[in-house]
mmCIF file of C-alpha atoms in Angstrom:
data_model
loop_
_atom_site.group_PDB
_atom_site.id
_atom_site.type_symbol
_atom_site.label_atom_id
_atom_site.label_comp_id
_atom_site.label_asym_id
_atom_site.label_seq_id
_atom_site.Cartn_x
_atom_site.Cartn_y
_atom_site.Cartn_z
ATOM 1 C CA MET A 1 -34.446 48.353 -16.055
ATOM 2 C CA THR A 2 -37.660 46.316 -16.229
ATOM 3 C CA ASP A 3 -38.047 43.366 -18.575
ATOM 4 C CA ALA A 4 -40.615 45.309 -20.621
ATOM 5 C CA ALA A 5 -38.304 48.316 -21.012
ATOM 6 C CA SER A 6 -35.394 46.054 -21.904
ATOM 7 C CA ASP A 7 -37.497 44.277 -24.526
ATOM 8 C CA THR A 8 -38.624 47.590 -26.037
ATOM 9 C CA ARG A 9 -35.058 48.813 -26.227
ATOM 10 C CA PHE A 10 -33.967 45.563 -27.880
ATOM 11 C CA ARG A 11 -36.730 45.776 -30.489
ATOM 12 C CA LYS A 12 -35.859 49.376 -31.296
ATOM 13 C CA SER A 13 -32.188 48.483 -31.730
ATOM 14 C CA THR A 14 -33.055 45.481 -33.898
ATOM 15 C CA THR A 15 -35.288 47.601 -36.125
ATOM 16 C CA ARG A 16 -32.635 50.274 -36.526
ATOM 17 C CA GLU A 17 -30.015 47.686 -37.420
ATOM 18 C CA ALA A 18 -32.307 46.183 -40.043
ATOM 19 C CA LEU A 19 -32.846 49.632 -41.559
ATOM 20 C CA LEU A 20 -29.245 50.820 -41.450
ATOM 21 C CA GLN A 21 -27.773 49.346 -44.633
ATOM 22 C CA PRO A 22 -30.819 50.177 -46.804
ATOM 23 C CA MET A 23 -30.837 53.675 -45.333
ATOM 24 C CA LEU A 24 -27.158 54.179 -46.125
ATOM 25 C CA ALA A 25 -27.722 53.058 -49.704
ATOM 26 C CA HIS A 26 -30.587 55.490 -50.269
ATOM 27 C CA ALA A 27 -28.957 58.342 -48.333
ATOM 28 C CA ALA A 28 -25.885 58.169 -50.569
ATOM 29 C CA PHE A 29 -28.040 59.069 -53.581
ATOM 30 C CA ASP A 30 -31.027 60.971 -52.203
ATOM 31 C CA GLY A 31 -29.747 62.304 -48.898
ATOM 32 C CA TRP A 32 -31.026 61.699 -45.372
ATOM 33 C CA THR A 33 -34.664 62.453 -46.107
ATOM 34 C CA ALA A 34 -38.109 61.178 -45.209
ATOM 35 C CA ASP A 35 -38.330 59.615 -48.672
ATOM 36 C CA SER A 36 -35.069 57.744 -48.100
ATOM 37 C CA PHE A 37 -36.400 56.525 -44.761
ATOM 38 C CA ARG A 38 -39.586 55.211 -46.367
ATOM 39 C CA ALA A 39 -37.570 53.536 -49.132
ATOM 40 C CA ALA A 40 -35.331 51.890 -46.530
ATOM 41 C CA CYS A 41 -38.401 50.580 -44.716
ATOM 42 C CA ALA A 42 -39.666 49.061 -47.964
ATOM 43 C CA ASP A 43 -36.294 47.480 -48.749
ATOM 44 C CA ALA A 44 -36.021 46.019 -45.253
ATOM 45 C CA GLY A 45 -39.609 44.728 -45.325
ATOM 46 C CA ILE A 46 -40.517 46.749 -42.229
ATOM 47 C CA ASP A 47 -43.844 48.536 -41.864
ATOM 48 C CA GLU A 48 -43.213 52.283 -41.657
ATOM 49 C CA GLY A 49 -45.423 52.572 -38.584
ATOM 50 C CA GLN A 50 -43.289 49.965 -36.814
ATOM 51 C CA ALA A 51 -40.143 51.722 -37.971
ATOM 52 C CA ARG A 52 -41.417 55.013 -36.552
ATOM 53 C CA LEU A 53 -41.728 53.406 -33.133
ATOM 54 C CA ALA A 54 -37.984 52.784 -33.243
ATOM 55 C CA CYS A 55 -37.200 56.036 -35.071
ATOM 56 C CA PRO A 56 -39.744 58.745 -34.190
ATOM 57 C CA ARG A 57 -37.674 61.321 -36.086
ATOM 58 C CA GLY A 58 -37.128 59.025 -39.032
ATOM 59 C CA GLU A 59 -33.920 59.743 -40.900
ATOM 60 C CA LEU A 60 -32.412 61.784 -38.061
ATOM 61 C CA ASP A 61 -32.721 58.884 -35.640
ATOM 62 C CA MET A 62 -31.146 56.612 -38.233
ATOM 63 C CA LEU A 63 -28.307 59.082 -38.747
ATOM 64 C CA ALA A 64 -27.698 59.142 -34.976
ATOM 65 C CA HIS A 65 -27.789 55.346 -34.884
ATOM 66 C CA TRP A 66 -25.166 55.177 -37.649
ATOM 67 C CA SER A 67 -22.960 57.626 -35.776
ATOM 68 C CA ARG A 68 -23.147 55.452 -32.657
ATOM 69 C CA ARG A 69 -22.228 52.367 -34.676
ATOM 70 C CA LEU A 70 -19.223 54.233 -36.108
ATOM 71 C CA ASP A 71 -18.203 55.206 -32.576
ATOM 72 C CA GLU A 72 -18.385 51.545 -31.586
ATOM 73 C CA ALA A 73 -15.919 50.785 -34.378
ATOM 74 C CA VAL A 74 -13.385 52.908 -32.477
ATOM 75 C CA LEU A 75 -13.828 50.721 -29.405
ATOM 76 C CA ASP A 76 -13.288 47.588 -31.502
ATOM 77 C CA ALA A 77 -10.158 49.049 -33.123
ATOM 78 C CA VAL A 78 -8.681 50.058 -29.769
ATOM 79 C CA LYS A 79 -9.299 46.612 -28.292
ATOM 80 C CA ALA A 80 -7.319 45.094 -31.157
ATOM 81 C CA ALA A 81 -4.421 47.560 -30.815
ATOM 82 C CA ASN A 82 -1.530 47.914 -28.374
ATOM 83 C CA LEU A 83 -2.041 51.416 -27.032
ATOM 84 C CA ALA A 84 0.327 50.870 -24.116
ATOM 85 C CA GLU A 85 3.282 51.518 -26.421
ATOM 86 C CA MET A 86 1.792 54.741 -27.816
ATOM 87 C CA LYS A 87 2.275 58.313 -26.666
ATOM 88 C CA ILE A 88 -0.870 60.348 -26.018
ATOM 89 C CA ARG A 89 -0.750 62.115 -29.393
ATOM 90 C CA GLU A 90 -0.391 58.723 -31.114
ATOM 91 C CA ARG A 91 -3.404 57.420 -29.207
ATOM 92 C CA VAL A 92 -5.499 60.407 -30.211
ATOM 93 C CA ARG A 93 -4.405 60.042 -33.824
ATOM 94 C CA PHE A 94 -5.228 56.334 -33.737
ATOM 95 C CA GLY A 95 -8.689 56.945 -32.304
ATOM 96 C CA VAL A 96 -9.605 59.695 -34.758
ATOM 97 C CA THR A 97 -8.241 57.724 -37.715
ATOM 98 C CA ALA A 98 -10.151 54.599 -36.672
ATOM 99 C CA ARG A 99 -13.379 56.616 -36.600
ATOM 100 C CA LEU A 100 -12.718 58.090 -40.035
ATOM 101 C CA GLU A 101 -11.713 54.772 -41.572
ATOM 102 C CA ALA A 102 -14.977 53.261 -40.326
ATOM 103 C CA LEU A 103 -16.693 55.420 -42.976
ATOM 104 C CA SER A 104 -15.056 53.373 -45.754
ATOM 105 C CA GLY A 105 -17.552 52.600 -48.505
ATOM 106 C CA HIS A 106 -20.063 55.139 -47.206
ATOM 107 C CA GLU A 107 -18.299 58.439 -47.804
ATOM 108 C CA GLU A 108 -21.136 59.836 -49.907
ATOM 109 C CA ALA A 109 -23.680 58.988 -47.210
ATOM 110 C CA ALA A 110 -21.386 60.813 -44.770
ATOM 111 C CA ARG A 111 -21.260 63.882 -47.013
ATOM 112 C CA ARG A 112 -25.041 63.853 -47.213
ATOM 113 C CA ALA A 113 -25.214 63.417 -43.444
ATOM 114 C CA ARG A 114 -23.159 66.594 -42.920
ATOM 115 C CA ALA A 115 -25.542 68.496 -45.173
ATOM 116 C CA ARG A 116 -28.589 67.132 -43.316
ATOM 117 C CA LEU A 117 -27.174 68.124 -39.943
ATOM 118 C CA MET A 118 -26.868 71.724 -41.138
ATOM 119 C CA LEU A 119 -30.642 72.092 -41.496
ATOM 120 C CA PRO A 120 -32.522 73.960 -38.737
ATOM 121 C CA ASP A 121 -34.377 70.938 -37.342
ATOM 122 C CA ALA A 122 -31.037 69.195 -36.718
ATOM 123 C CA ALA A 123 -29.242 72.183 -35.204
ATOM 124 C CA ALA A 124 -28.601 70.411 -31.894
ATOM 125 C CA ASP A 125 -27.834 66.990 -33.377
ATOM 126 C CA GLY A 126 -24.513 67.811 -35.030
ATOM 127 C CA PRO A 127 -22.765 69.156 -31.900
ATOM 128 C CA GLN A 128 -24.191 66.327 -29.779
ATOM 129 C CA LEU A 129 -22.932 63.653 -32.166
ATOM 130 C CA LEU A 130 -19.510 65.309 -32.401
ATOM 131 C CA TRP A 131 -19.284 65.445 -28.611
ATOM 132 C CA ALA A 132 -20.294 61.782 -28.340
ATOM 133 C CA THR A 133 -17.590 60.815 -30.826
ATOM 134 C CA ALA A 134 -14.941 62.832 -28.990
ATOM 135 C CA ASP A 135 -16.032 61.317 -25.684
ATOM 136 C CA THR A 136 -15.887 57.800 -27.140
ATOM 137 C CA ILE A 137 -12.374 58.360 -28.484
ATOM 138 C CA TRP A 138 -11.055 59.791 -25.206
ATOM 139 C CA ARG A 139 -12.584 57.003 -23.129
ATOM 140 C CA ALA A 140 -11.347 54.348 -25.555
ATOM 141 C CA ILE A 141 -7.753 55.547 -25.361
ATOM 142 C CA GLY A 142 -7.794 55.595 -21.567
ATOM 143 C CA ASP A 143 -8.756 59.108 -20.478
ATOM 144 C CA THR A 144 -9.979 59.158 -16.870
ATOM 145 C CA SER A 145 -10.235 62.903 -16.265
ATOM 146 C CA THR A 146 -13.222 64.135 -14.263
ATOM 147 C CA ASP A 147 -12.393 67.820 -13.695
ATOM 148 C CA VAL A 148 -12.512 70.734 -16.131
ATOM 149 C CA ASN A 149 -10.057 68.836 -18.357
ATOM 150 C CA PHE A 150 -12.835 66.337 -19.080
ATOM 151 C CA TYR A 151 -14.799 69.052 -20.876
ATOM 152 C CA SER A 152 -11.883 70.895 -22.457
ATOM 153 C CA LYS A 153 -10.458 67.681 -23.935
ATOM 154 C CA ARG A 154 -13.772 66.760 -25.527
ATOM 155 C CA THR A 155 -14.448 70.258 -26.781
ATOM 156 C CA ILE A 156 -11.021 70.478 -28.424
ATOM 157 C CA LEU A 157 -11.220 66.986 -29.916
ATOM 158 C CA SER A 158 -14.696 67.726 -31.292
ATOM 159 C CA GLY A 159 -13.118 70.558 -33.271
ATOM 160 C CA VAL A 160 -10.208 68.416 -34.391
ATOM 161 C CA PHE A 161 -12.450 65.603 -35.546
ATOM 162 C CA GLY A 162 -15.009 67.878 -37.207
ATOM 163 C CA THR A 163 -12.457 69.749 -39.315
ATOM 164 C CA THR A 164 -10.525 66.601 -40.182
ATOM 165 C CA LEU A 165 -13.756 64.913 -41.259
ATOM 166 C CA VAL A 166 -14.302 67.681 -43.808
ATOM 167 C CA ALA A 167 -10.763 67.229 -45.158
ATOM 168 C CA TRP A 168 -11.228 63.446 -45.210
ATOM 169 C CA LEU A 169 -14.471 63.577 -47.183
ATOM 170 C CA ASN A 170 -13.167 66.195 -49.612
ATOM 171 C CA GLU A 171 -10.059 64.205 -50.567
ATOM 172 C CA SER A 172 -10.429 61.905 -53.560
ATOM 173 C CA ASP A 173 -7.294 59.835 -52.867
ATOM 174 C CA ALA A 174 -8.425 56.664 -51.063
ATOM 175 C CA ALA A 175 -5.266 56.690 -48.916
ATOM 176 C CA LYS A 176 -6.190 60.177 -47.636
ATOM 177 C CA PRO A 177 -2.579 61.466 -47.342
ATOM 178 C CA GLU A 178 -3.567 65.137 -47.144
ATOM 179 C CA ALA A 179 -6.289 64.526 -44.567
ATOM 180 C CA ARG A 180 -3.917 62.454 -42.445
ATOM 181 C CA ALA A 181 -1.294 65.213 -42.622
ATOM 182 C CA PHE A 182 -3.982 67.741 -41.689
ATOM 183 C CA LEU A 183 -4.905 65.617 -38.659
ATOM 184 C CA ASP A 184 -1.262 65.489 -37.576
ATOM 185 C CA ARG A 185 -1.035 69.283 -37.747
ATOM 186 C CA ARG A 186 -4.230 69.729 -35.738
ATOM 187 C CA ILE A 187 -3.029 67.332 -33.058
ATOM 188 C CA GLN A 188 0.287 69.188 -32.920
ATOM 189 C CA ASN A 189 -1.650 72.432 -32.424
ATOM 190 C CA VAL A 190 -3.474 70.837 -29.495
ATOM 191 C CA MET A 191 -0.248 69.520 -27.978
ATOM 192 C CA ASP A 192 1.382 72.948 -28.303
ATOM 193 C CA PHE A 193 -1.623 74.554 -26.632
ATOM 194 C CA GLU A 194 -1.569 72.082 -23.763
ATOM 195 C CA LYS A 195 2.171 72.614 -23.317
ATOM 196 C CA THR A 196 1.752 76.388 -23.238
ATOM 197 C CA LYS A 197 -1.154 76.126 -20.802
ATOM 198 C CA ALA A 198 0.907 73.936 -18.478
ATOM 199 C CA GLN A 199 3.836 76.372 -18.635
ATOM 200 C CA LEU A 200 1.584 79.338 -17.843
ATOM 201 C CA THR A 201 0.044 77.483 -14.924
ATOM 202 C CA LYS A 202 3.491 76.758 -13.519
ATOM 203 C CA MET A 203 4.733 80.305 -14.090
ATOM 204 C CA THR A 204 1.739 81.913 -12.373
ATOM 205 C CA ALA A 205 1.469 79.481 -9.483
ATOM 206 C CA ASP A 206 3.270 81.836 -7.044
ATOM 207 C CA LEU A 207 1.724 85.083 -8.280
ATOM 208 C CA PRO A 208 -0.881 86.875 -6.145
ATOM 209 C CA ASP A 209 -4.571 86.374 -6.802
ATOM 210 C CA LEU A 210 -5.234 89.018 -9.466
ATOM 211 C CA ALA A 211 -8.996 88.661 -9.258
ATOM 212 C CA GLY A 212 -8.865 89.126 -5.498
ATOM 213 C CA LEU A 213 -6.688 92.209 -5.801
ATOM 214 C CA LEU A 214 -8.993 93.778 -8.367
ATOM 215 C CA GLY A 215 -11.931 93.047 -6.104
ATOM 216 C CA LYS A 216 -10.253 94.928 -3.259
ATOM 217 C CA LEU A 217 -9.524 97.884 -5.529
ATOM 218 C CA ARG A 218 -13.155 97.992 -6.609
ATOM 219 C CA TYR A 219 -14.704 97.712 -3.169
ATOM 220 C CA GLY A 220 -11.956 99.324 -1.115
ATOM 221 C CA PRO A 221 -9.300 97.857 1.155
ATOM 222 C CA GLY A 222 -11.762 97.046 3.921
ATOM 223 C CA PRO A 223 -11.615 98.139 7.570
ATOM 224 C CA ARG A 224 -8.252 99.163 8.989
ATOM 225 C CA VAL A 225 -7.003 97.256 12.019
#
């Protein structure tokens, strides 16, 4: 990366950081809107034109920046924890819980963020941010998969996190007992699925290639010797 590109990236990050807290405050009341973005610029003392250089899509870029900062909180939490003593399900639970707890104090902004991501112009943003969060959690807790498991793990965890987030935000109790119990059940579902998949793989390891057999039936047995 050139010095100029590095400097541009630094200035964009600095601008987004300066806007983040004002944006969260306005988003909690007025949603993630263009008006909230302009109000955040005014509160931060940043010219809107300058802010648009760092956030061409305004509130959506700020929402994505907040999501990345929340993902970074998972990395910080994992560094401070002793994951070596945890089983895989405990690691997953820890990572998801750390990400949810990072929302503390900004639950209403998070509810408004979910609503904003359901609008047509943000159709691709929600899945991308969920995937990034799932990827961050898996990497943080030590996942090193590179095959098809890399994608299946992140796809499954995206669903786990997304549904648990809804339960978390809908629960009024600050301790979130119901949401935490919901998370435990979802993780158990995943563990049961993985166990069943492993058993099926083992059971079918010595069976003939069904796809190959069907192919022969479709196209004939081939030339006789």
